[in-house]
Tab-separated table of C-alpha atoms and ligand atoms in Angstrom:
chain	number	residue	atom	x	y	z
A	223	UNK	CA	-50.033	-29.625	19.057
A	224	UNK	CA	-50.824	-26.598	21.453
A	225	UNK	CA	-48.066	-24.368	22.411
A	226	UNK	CA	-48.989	-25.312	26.247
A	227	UNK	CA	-48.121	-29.239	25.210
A	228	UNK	CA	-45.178	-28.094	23.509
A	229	UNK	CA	-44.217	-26.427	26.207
A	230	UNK	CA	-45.178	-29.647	28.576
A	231	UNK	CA	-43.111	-31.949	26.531
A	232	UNK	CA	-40.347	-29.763	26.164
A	233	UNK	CA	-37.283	-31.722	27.731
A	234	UNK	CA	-33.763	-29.895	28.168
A	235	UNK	CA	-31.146	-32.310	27.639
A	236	UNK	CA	-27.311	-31.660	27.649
A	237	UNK	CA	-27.789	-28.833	25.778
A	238	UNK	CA	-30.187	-29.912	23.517
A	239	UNK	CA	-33.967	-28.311	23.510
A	240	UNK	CA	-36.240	-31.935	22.814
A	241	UNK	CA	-39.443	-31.836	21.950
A	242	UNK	CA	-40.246	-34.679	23.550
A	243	UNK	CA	-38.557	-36.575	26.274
A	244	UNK	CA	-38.657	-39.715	24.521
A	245	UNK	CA	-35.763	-40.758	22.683
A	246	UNK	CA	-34.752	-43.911	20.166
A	247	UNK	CA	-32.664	-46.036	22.105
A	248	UNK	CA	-29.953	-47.248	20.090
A	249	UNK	CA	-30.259	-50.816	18.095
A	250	UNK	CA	-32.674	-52.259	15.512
A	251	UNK	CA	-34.760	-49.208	14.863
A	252	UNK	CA	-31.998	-46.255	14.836
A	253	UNK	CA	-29.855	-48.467	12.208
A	254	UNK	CA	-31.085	-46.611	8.726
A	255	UNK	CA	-31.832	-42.819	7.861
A	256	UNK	CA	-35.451	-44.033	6.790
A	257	UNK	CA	-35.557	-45.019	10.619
A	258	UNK	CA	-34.335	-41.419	11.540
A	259	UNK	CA	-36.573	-39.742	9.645
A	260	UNK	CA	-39.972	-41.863	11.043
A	261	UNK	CA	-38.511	-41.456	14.759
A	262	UNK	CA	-38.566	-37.453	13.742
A	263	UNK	CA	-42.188	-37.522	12.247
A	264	UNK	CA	-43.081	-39.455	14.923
A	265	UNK	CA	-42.657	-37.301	17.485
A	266	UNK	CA	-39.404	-38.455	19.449
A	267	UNK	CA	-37.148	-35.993	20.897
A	268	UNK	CA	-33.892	-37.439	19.344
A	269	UNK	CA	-32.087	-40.578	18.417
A	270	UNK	CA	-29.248	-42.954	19.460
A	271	UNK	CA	-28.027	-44.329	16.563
A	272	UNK	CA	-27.273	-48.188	16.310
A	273	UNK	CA	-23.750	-48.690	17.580
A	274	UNK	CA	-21.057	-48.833	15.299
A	275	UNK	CA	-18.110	-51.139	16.659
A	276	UNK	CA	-14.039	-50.550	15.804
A	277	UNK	CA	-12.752	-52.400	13.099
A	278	UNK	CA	-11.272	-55.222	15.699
A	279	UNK	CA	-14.769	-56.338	16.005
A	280	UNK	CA	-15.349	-56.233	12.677
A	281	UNK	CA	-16.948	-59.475	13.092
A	282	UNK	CA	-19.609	-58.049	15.313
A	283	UNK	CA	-21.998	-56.702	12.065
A	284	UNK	CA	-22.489	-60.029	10.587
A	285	UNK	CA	-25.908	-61.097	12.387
A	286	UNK	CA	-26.696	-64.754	12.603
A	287	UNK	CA	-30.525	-65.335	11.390
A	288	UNK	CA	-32.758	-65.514	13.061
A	289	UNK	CA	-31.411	-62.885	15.429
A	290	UNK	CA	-34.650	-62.318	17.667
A	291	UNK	CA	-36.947	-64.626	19.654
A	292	UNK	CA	-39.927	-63.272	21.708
A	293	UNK	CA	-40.120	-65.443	24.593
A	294	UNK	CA	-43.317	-66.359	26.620
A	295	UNK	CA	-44.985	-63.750	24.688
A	296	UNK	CA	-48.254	-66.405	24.833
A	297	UNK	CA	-47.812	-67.641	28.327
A	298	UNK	CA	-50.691	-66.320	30.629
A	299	UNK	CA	-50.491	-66.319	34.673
A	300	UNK	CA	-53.848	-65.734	36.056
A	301	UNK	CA	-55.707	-65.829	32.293
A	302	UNK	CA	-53.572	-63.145	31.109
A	303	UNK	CA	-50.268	-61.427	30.614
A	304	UNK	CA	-48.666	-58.402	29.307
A	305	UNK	CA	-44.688	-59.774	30.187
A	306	UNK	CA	-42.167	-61.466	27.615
A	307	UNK	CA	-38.639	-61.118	26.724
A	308	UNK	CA	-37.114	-60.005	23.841
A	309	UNK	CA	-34.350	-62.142	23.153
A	310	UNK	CA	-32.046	-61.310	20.583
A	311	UNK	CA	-28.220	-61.324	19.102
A	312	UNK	CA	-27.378	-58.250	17.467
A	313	UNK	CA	-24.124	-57.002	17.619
A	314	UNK	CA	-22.991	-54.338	15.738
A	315	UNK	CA	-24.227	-51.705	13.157
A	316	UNK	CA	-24.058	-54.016	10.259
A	317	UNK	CA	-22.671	-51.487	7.445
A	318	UNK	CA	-18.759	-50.659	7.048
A	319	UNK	CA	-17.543	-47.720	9.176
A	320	UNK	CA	-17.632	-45.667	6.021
A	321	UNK	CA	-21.239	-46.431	5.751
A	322	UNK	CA	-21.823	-45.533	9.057
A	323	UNK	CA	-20.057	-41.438	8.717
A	324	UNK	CA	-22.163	-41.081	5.604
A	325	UNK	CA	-25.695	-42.652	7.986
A	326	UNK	CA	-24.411	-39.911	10.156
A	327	UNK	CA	-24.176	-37.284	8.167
A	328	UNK	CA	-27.354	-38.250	5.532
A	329	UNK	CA	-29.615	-38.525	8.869
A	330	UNK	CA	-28.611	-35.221	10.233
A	331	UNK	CA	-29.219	-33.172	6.907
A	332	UNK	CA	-32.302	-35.309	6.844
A	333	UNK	CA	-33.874	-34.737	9.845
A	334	UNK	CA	-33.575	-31.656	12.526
A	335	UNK	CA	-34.135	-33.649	16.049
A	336	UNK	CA	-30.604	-34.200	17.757
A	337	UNK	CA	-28.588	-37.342	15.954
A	338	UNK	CA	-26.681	-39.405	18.631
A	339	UNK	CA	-23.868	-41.847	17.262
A	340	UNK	CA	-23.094	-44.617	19.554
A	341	UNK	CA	-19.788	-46.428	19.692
A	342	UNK	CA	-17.700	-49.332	20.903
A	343	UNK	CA	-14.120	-50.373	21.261
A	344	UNK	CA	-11.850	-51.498	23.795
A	345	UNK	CA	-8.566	-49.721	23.669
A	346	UNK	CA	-8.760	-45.775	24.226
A	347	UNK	CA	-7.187	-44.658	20.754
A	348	UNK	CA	-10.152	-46.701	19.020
A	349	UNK	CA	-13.004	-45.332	20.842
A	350	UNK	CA	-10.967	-41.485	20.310
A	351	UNK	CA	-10.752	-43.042	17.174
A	352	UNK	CA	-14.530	-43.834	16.406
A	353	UNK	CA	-15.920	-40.883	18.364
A	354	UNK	CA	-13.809	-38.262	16.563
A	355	UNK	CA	-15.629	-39.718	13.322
A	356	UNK	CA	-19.105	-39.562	14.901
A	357	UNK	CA	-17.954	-35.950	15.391
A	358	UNK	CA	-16.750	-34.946	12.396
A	359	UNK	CA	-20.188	-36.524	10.746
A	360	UNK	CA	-21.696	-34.212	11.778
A	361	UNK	CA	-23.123	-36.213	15.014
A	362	UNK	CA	-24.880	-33.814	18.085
A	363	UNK	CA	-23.482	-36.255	20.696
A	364	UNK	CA	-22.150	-39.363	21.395
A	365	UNK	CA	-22.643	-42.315	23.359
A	366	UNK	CA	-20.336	-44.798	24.859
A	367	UNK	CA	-21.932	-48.178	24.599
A	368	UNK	CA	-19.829	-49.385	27.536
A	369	UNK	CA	-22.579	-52.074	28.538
A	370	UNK	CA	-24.007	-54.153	25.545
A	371	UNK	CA	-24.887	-57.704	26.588
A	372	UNK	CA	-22.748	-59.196	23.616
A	373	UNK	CA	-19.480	-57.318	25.308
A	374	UNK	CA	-16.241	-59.555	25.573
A	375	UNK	CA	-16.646	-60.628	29.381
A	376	UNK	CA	-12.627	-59.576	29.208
A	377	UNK	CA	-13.778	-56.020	29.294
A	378	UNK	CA	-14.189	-54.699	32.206
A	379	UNK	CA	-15.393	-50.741	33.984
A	380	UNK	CA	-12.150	-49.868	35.855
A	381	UNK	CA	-9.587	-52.001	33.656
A	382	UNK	CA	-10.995	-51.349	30.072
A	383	UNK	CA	-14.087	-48.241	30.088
A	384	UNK	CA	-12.495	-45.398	32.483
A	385	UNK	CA	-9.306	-44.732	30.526
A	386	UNK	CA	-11.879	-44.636	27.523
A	387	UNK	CA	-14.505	-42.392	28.590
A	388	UNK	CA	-11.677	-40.232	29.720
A	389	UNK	CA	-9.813	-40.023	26.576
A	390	UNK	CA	-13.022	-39.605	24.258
A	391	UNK	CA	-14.387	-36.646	26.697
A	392	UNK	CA	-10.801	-35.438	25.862
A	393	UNK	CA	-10.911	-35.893	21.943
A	394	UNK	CA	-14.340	-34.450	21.085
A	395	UNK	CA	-16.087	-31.470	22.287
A	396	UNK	CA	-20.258	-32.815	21.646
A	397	UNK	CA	-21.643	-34.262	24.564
A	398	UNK	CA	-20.397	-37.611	25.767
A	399	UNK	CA	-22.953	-40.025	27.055
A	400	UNK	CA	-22.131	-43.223	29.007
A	401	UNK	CA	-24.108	-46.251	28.246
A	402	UNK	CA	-23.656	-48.620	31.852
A	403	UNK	CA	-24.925	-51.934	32.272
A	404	UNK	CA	-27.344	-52.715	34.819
A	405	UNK	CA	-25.829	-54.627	37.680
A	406	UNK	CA	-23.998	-54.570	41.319
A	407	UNK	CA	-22.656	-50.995	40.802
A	408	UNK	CA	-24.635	-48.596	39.098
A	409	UNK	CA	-24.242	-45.798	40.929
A	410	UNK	CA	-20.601	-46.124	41.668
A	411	UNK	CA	-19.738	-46.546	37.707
A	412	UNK	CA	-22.243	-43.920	37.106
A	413	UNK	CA	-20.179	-41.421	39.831
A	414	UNK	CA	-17.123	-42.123	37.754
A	415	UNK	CA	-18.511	-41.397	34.696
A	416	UNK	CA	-19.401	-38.231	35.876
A	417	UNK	CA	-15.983	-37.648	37.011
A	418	UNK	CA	-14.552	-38.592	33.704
A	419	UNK	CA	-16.167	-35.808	32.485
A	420	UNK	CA	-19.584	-37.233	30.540
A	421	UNK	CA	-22.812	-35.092	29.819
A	422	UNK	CA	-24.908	-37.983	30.431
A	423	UNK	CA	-25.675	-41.336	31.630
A	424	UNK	CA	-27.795	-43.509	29.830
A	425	UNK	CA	-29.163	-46.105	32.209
A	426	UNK	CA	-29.056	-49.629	31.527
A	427	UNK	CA	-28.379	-51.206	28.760
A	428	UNK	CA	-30.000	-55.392	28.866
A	429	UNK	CA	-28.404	-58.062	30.490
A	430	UNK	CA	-26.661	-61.271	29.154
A	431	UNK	CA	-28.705	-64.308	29.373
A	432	UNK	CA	-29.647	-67.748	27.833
A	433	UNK	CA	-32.733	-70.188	27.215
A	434	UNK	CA	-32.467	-73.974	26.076
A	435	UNK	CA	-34.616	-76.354	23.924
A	436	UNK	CA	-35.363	-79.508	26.105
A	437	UNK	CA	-35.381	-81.237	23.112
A	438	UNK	CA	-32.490	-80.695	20.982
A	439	UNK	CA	-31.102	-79.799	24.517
A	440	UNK	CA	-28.865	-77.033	23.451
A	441	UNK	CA	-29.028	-73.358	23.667
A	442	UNK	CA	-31.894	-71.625	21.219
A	443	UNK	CA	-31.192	-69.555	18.230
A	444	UNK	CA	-27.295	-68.702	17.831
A	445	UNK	CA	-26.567	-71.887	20.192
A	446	UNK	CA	-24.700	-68.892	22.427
A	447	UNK	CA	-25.528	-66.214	25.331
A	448	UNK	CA	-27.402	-63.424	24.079
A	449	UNK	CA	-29.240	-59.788	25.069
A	450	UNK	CA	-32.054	-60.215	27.459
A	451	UNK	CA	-34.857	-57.730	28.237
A	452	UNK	CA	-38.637	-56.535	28.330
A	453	UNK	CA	-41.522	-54.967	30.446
A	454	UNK	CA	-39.912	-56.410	33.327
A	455	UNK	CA	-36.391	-54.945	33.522
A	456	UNK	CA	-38.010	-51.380	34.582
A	457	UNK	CA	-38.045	-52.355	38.200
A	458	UNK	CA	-34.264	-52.830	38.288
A	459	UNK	CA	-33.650	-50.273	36.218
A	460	UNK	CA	-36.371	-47.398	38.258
A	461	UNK	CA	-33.956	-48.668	41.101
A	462	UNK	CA	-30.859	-47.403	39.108
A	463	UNK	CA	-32.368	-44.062	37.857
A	464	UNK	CA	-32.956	-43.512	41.701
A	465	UNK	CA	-30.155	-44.031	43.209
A	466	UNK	CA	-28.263	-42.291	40.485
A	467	UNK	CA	-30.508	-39.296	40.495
A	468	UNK	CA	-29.836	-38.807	44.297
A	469	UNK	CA	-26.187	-38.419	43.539
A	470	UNK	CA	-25.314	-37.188	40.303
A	471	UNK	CA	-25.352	-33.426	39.015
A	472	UNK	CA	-25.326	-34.636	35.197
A	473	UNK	CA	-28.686	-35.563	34.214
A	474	UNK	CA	-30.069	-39.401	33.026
A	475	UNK	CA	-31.138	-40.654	29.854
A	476	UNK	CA	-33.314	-44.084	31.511
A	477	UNK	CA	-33.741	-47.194	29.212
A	478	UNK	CA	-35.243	-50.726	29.864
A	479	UNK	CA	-38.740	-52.090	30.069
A	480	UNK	CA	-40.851	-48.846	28.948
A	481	UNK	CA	-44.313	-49.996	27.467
A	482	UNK	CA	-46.754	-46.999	28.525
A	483	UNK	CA	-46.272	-43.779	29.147
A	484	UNK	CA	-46.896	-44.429	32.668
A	485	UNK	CA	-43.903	-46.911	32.511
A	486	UNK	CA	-42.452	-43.400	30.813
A	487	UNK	CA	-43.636	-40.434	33.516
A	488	UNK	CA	-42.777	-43.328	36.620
A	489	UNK	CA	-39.122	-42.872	35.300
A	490	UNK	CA	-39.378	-38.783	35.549
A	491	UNK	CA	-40.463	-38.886	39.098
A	492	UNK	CA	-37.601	-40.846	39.242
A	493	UNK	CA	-35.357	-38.465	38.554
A	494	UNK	CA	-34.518	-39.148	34.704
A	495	UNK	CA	-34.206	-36.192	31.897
A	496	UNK	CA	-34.628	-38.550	29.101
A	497	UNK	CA	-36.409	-41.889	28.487
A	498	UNK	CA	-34.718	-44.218	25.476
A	499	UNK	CA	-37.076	-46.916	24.293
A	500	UNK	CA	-36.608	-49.768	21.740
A	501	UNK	CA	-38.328	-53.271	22.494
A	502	UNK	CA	-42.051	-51.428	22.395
A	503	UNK	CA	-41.147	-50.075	19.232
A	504	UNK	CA	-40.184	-53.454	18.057
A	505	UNK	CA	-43.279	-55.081	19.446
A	506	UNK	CA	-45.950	-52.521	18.876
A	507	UNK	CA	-44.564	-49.894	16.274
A	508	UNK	CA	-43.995	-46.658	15.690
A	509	UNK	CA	-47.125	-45.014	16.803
A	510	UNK	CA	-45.884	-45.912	20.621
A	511	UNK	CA	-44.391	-42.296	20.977
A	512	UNK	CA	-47.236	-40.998	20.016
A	513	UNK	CA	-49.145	-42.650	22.651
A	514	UNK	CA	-46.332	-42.230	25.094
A	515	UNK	CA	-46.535	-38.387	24.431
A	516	UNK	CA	-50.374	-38.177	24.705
A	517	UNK	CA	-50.207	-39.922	27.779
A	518	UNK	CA	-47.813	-37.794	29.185
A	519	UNK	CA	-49.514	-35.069	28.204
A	520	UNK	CA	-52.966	-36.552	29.761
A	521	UNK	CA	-51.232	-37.368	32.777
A	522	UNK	CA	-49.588	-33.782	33.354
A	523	UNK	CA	-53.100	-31.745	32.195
A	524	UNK	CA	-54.904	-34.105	34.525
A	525	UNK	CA	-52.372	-32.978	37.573
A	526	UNK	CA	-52.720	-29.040	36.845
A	527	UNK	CA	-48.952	-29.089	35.937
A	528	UNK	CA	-47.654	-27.748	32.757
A	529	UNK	CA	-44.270	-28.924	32.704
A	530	UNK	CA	-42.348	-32.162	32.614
A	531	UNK	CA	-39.949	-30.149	35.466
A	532	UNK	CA	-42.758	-30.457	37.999
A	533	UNK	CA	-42.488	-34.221	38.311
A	534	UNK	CA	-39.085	-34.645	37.865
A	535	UNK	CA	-37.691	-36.413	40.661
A	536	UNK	CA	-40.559	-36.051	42.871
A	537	UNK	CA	-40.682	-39.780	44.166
A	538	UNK	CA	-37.341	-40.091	44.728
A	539	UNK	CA	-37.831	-36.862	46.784
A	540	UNK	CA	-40.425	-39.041	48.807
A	541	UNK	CA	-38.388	-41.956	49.320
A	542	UNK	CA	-38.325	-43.457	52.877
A	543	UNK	CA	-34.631	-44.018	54.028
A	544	UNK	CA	-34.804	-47.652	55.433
A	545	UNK	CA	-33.853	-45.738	58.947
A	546	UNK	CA	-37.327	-44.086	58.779
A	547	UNK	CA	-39.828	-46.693	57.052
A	548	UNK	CA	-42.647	-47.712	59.547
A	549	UNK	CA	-42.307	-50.909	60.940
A	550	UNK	CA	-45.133	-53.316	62.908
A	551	UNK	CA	-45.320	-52.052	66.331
A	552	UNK	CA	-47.498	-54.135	68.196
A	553	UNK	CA	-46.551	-55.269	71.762
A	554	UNK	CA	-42.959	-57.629	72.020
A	555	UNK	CA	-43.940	-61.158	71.964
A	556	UNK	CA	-41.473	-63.975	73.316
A	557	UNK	CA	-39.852	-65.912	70.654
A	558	UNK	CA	-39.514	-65.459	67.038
A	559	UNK	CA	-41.809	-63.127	65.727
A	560	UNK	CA	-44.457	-63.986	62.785
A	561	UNK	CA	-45.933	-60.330	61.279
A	562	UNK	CA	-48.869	-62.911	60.199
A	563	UNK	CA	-49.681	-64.067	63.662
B	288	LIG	C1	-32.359	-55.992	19.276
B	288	LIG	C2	-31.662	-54.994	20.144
B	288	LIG	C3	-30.496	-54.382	19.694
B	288	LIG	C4	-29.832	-53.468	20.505
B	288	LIG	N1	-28.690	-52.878	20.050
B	288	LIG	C5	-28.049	-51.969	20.823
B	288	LIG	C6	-26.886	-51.314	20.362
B	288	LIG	O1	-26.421	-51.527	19.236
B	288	LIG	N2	-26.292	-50.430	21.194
B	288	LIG	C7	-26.771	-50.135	22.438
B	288	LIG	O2	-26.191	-49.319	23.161
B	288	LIG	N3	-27.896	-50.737	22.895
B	288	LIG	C8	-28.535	-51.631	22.121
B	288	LIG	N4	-29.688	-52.216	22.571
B	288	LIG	C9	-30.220	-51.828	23.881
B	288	LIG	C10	-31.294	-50.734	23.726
B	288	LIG	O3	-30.721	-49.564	23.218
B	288	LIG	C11	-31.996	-50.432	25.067
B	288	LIG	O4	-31.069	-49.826	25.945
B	288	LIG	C12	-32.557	-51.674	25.725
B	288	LIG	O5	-33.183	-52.507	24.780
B	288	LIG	C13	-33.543	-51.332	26.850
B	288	LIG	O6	-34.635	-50.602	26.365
B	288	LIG	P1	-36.033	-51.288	25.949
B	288	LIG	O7	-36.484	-52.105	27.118
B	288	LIG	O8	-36.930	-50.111	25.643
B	288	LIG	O9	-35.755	-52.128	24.750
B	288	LIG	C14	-30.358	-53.132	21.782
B	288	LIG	C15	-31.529	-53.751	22.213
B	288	LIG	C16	-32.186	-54.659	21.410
B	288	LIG	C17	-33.472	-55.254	21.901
């Protein structure tokens, strides 16, 4: 690669010099130091390790199989379709917690790019507990999955995930990043996190959802809820990125629905540092950075810029407050109005 697309790609990221924006999110492909090492040779700026859970949910790294299910990955509307959902139940990293300090510590003298770990508990001395480990591992950051869709419904931001990003941004001095959930409030959990002290927010995690077989007439796969996401989920989650990028000083790590590099740069403009991505990599390999990065790269020569920084944020800089957005302004009719009249 040229020194100017080095220098194009070149993302700064709590602390960390990436050589690419793109990051592995954490889950199927960030759970082995084979994985690690392809994500490096690849061309991906860092990794999120698969999350490793405390030893209460212990139960959490015994998958049921099957664990995935693409759905309506055949279903065409209007002759053809690029849309499906990824539906899956995996918990937990599925080795011992042992196994995960030594996946830790393996993948970091194996590979150079910045090694996330990613953990989850509920009460504070666990996750201080767990993080502390990631740390001592030898682990460049870690994240706080606060938000996986397999989370006991128990567990919630201000009760459960506030007193624990506190007390890990206490315990550990690498970067803390916060993993949030998409949903009602985003940006107000994301604010908090901030205040708590993290590096980082990584936004969103999938949502919880379920499908049923109308003939056995009970829930697919697992017969339970499980993690729900795909192309789609980037509108949602653009609208996160936004309206956290307008308010926060810490910077965003954006995950959910990336399938292009467009998909990728749209994110940027958005306001994000860092773009995680995992179902593409599941559904098309690993040469998708590759063509993420080259299309960044495209995209950026073909605009005369030579840096990721021009972009960044740029729509969101254009947004129309709803106060300002032009509305029809024909002549007042009597009655209800219809725009379509
Ligand atoms: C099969 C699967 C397993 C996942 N496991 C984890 C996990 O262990 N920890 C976590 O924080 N996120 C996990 N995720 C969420 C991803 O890290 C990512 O945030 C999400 O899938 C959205 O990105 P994508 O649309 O590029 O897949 C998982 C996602 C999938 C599909």
């Amino acid at each position: 690669m040229s020194t100017k697309d080095a220098a194009r790609l070149h993302t700064s990221f709590i602390g960390f010099d990436l050589k690419s924006p793109l990051i592995v999110a954490s889950g199927t492909a960030s759970h082995d130091v084979k994985q690690v090492q392809i994500a490096e040779e690849k061309g991906f700026g860092a990794v999120v390790l698969k999350t490793v859970c405390s030893e209460k949910y212990d139960h959490m790294r015994y998958w049921p199989r099957p664990r995935y299910k693409l759905l309506d990955w055949d279903k065409q509307i209007g002759g053809r379709s690029k849309q499906f959902t990824l539906y899956s139940y995996e918990q937990g990293y599925s080795g011992t917690l042992d196994d995960y300090w030594e996946f830790i510590s393996v993948s970091k003298a194996k590979a150079k790019i910045p090694i996330v770990g990613s953990a989850f508990a509920d009460v504070p001395e666990d996750w201080v507990d767990l993080a502390r480990r990631i740390e001592q591992s030898g682990a460049d950051a870690v994240e706080l999955d606060i938000s996986s869709p397999h989370r006991p419904g128990s567990l919630g931001f201000q009760e459960t995930f506030v007193a624990a990003i506190k007390s890990v941004v206490e315990a550990v001095s690498i970067p803390v990043l916060v993993k949030l959930a998409p949903g009602s409030d985003v940006l107000g959990e994301s604010i908090v996190a901030e205040q708590c002290g993290a590096a980082a927010v990584t936004l969103c995690n999938r949502l919880r959802g379920i499908d049923v077989d109308i003939e056995s007439q009970r829930p697919i796969l697992h017969g339970s809820y499980a993690g729900v996401g795909g192309p789609w989920t980037k509108y949602y989650n653009f609208r996160h990125v936004a309206e956290a990028a307008g308010s926060l000083k810490i910077p965003i790590s954006a995950s959910g629905g990336v399938m292009t590099a467009e998909d990728a740069i749209k994110y940027v403009l958005l306001g994000a540092n860092t773009v995680q991505i995992l179902s593409v990599i599941m559904v098309n390999g690993w040469d998708t950075a590759a063509q993420i990065n080259s299309g960044i790269l495209s995209y950026l020569e073909r605009k005369g810029l030579n840096s990721l920084e021009d972009i960044r944020g740029k729509a969101l800089r254009q947004l129309t407050p709803p106060d300002k957005i032009v509305r029809w302004s024909g002549e007042p009719k009597k009655g209800p109005r219809n725009d379509w009249d």
